[in-house]
Amino acid sequence: MPFTIAIDGPAAAGKGTIARALARHFGFAHLDTGLLYRAVGAIGGDPVAAARGLSPADLERDDLRSSEAGQAASRVAAIPEVRTALVEFQRRFARAEPGAVLDGRDIGTVICPEAEVKLYVTASDIVRARRRALELAADEALILAELRERDARDAARDVAPLRPATDAILLDTSDLSIEDALARAIDYAKAVGA
Ligand code: CDP
Ligand code: CDP
């Protein structure tokens, strides 16, 4: 049976960093599901058609990391048919042997409700904006406004809103280094059999 690790949380909380490192540690596959929504937003046109026709090459575009791509992703991610079109790909990925780590907003609640490990990674919005501004060499105040707008939209949408699964472990990284956050995540995954 494959082992699944679901990681959710708000923008720039450290989900991807922890997910990648966990996957490397355990020899699991990793899927950054935010890239799916970023690619659908970047393709433009009819988002439902873009989601249904999404190909691996679409995830390789080099314009997906920007703030604008994040905002476009959050808008298309509120469309129920877009989400439905992406479910099967994510669930198939989650069945990879010997295991898979998926990070996003609805992995523990909708995509993989049976995941062996569910982490809800968070940090204060000030800390998250500082980290993302450093990463993108962008203005911290602008990034903070963008993150707040995106988190509010993601949490308020009707379908698959951003929220911790009832059985998720909360990992607040506001005062944690990447190494410390990762060590806690590894300990927890080992404790439940990874
Ligand atoms: O995937 P998500 O948007 O949640 O966040 P990320 O891209 O993994 O992390 C955002 C930024 O915060 C990156 O530059 C990480 O290196 C940094 N980070 C950090 O400084 N401390 C942590 N405990 C986690 C992430
Ligand atoms: O890295 P960051 O946390 O800033 O964003 P991301 O994970 O790349 O996600 C971009 C946007 O896609 C989010 O703001 C959500 O609106 C959407 N998303 C989603 O709805 N469900 C997911 N599983 C992943 C992302």
Coordinates of C-alpha atoms and ligand atoms in Angstrom, one line a residue, residues 10-17 20 103 131-132 135 173 176-178 181, ligand 1:
P10 CA -1.8 29.3 3.3
A11 CA 0.4 31.0 0.8
A12 CA 4.2 30.9 1.4
A13 CA 3.9 29.0 4.7
G14 CA 6.7 26.6 3.7
K15 CA 4.6 23.8 2.4
G16 CA 6.7 23.2 -0.7
T17 CA 10.0 23.4 1.1
R20 CA 10.2 18.4 -1.2
D103 CA 1.1 20.0 -1.1
R131 CA 10.0 35.1 3.2
R132 CA 8.2 35.3 -0.1
E135 CA 12.5 34.8 -2.5
T173 CA 6.8 27.7 11.3
L176 CA 11.1 27.6 13.2
S177 CA 14.0 27.3 10.9
I178 CA 13.5 25.1 7.8
A181 CA 10.2 22.4 10.8
Ligands
CDP1 O1 5.0 26.2 -0.7 P1 4.7 27.4 0.1 O2 4.2 28.6 -0.7 O3 3.9 27.2 1.3 O4 6.1 28.0 0.8 P2 7.6 27.7 0.3 O5 7.8 28.1 -1.1 O6 8.1 26.3 0.7 O7 8.4 28.7 1.3 C1 8.3 30.1 1.1 C2 9.7 30.7 1.5 O8 9.9 30.6 2.9 C3 10.9 29.9 0.8 O9 11.8 30.9 0.4 C4 11.4 29.1 2.0 O10 12.8 28.9 1.9 C5 11.1 30.0 3.2 N1 10.9 29.2 4.5 C6 11.6 29.6 5.6 O11 12.3 30.6 5.5 N2 11.4 29.0 6.8 C7 10.6 27.9 6.9 N3 10.5 27.3 8.1 C8 9.9 27.5 5.7 C9 10.1 28.2 4.5

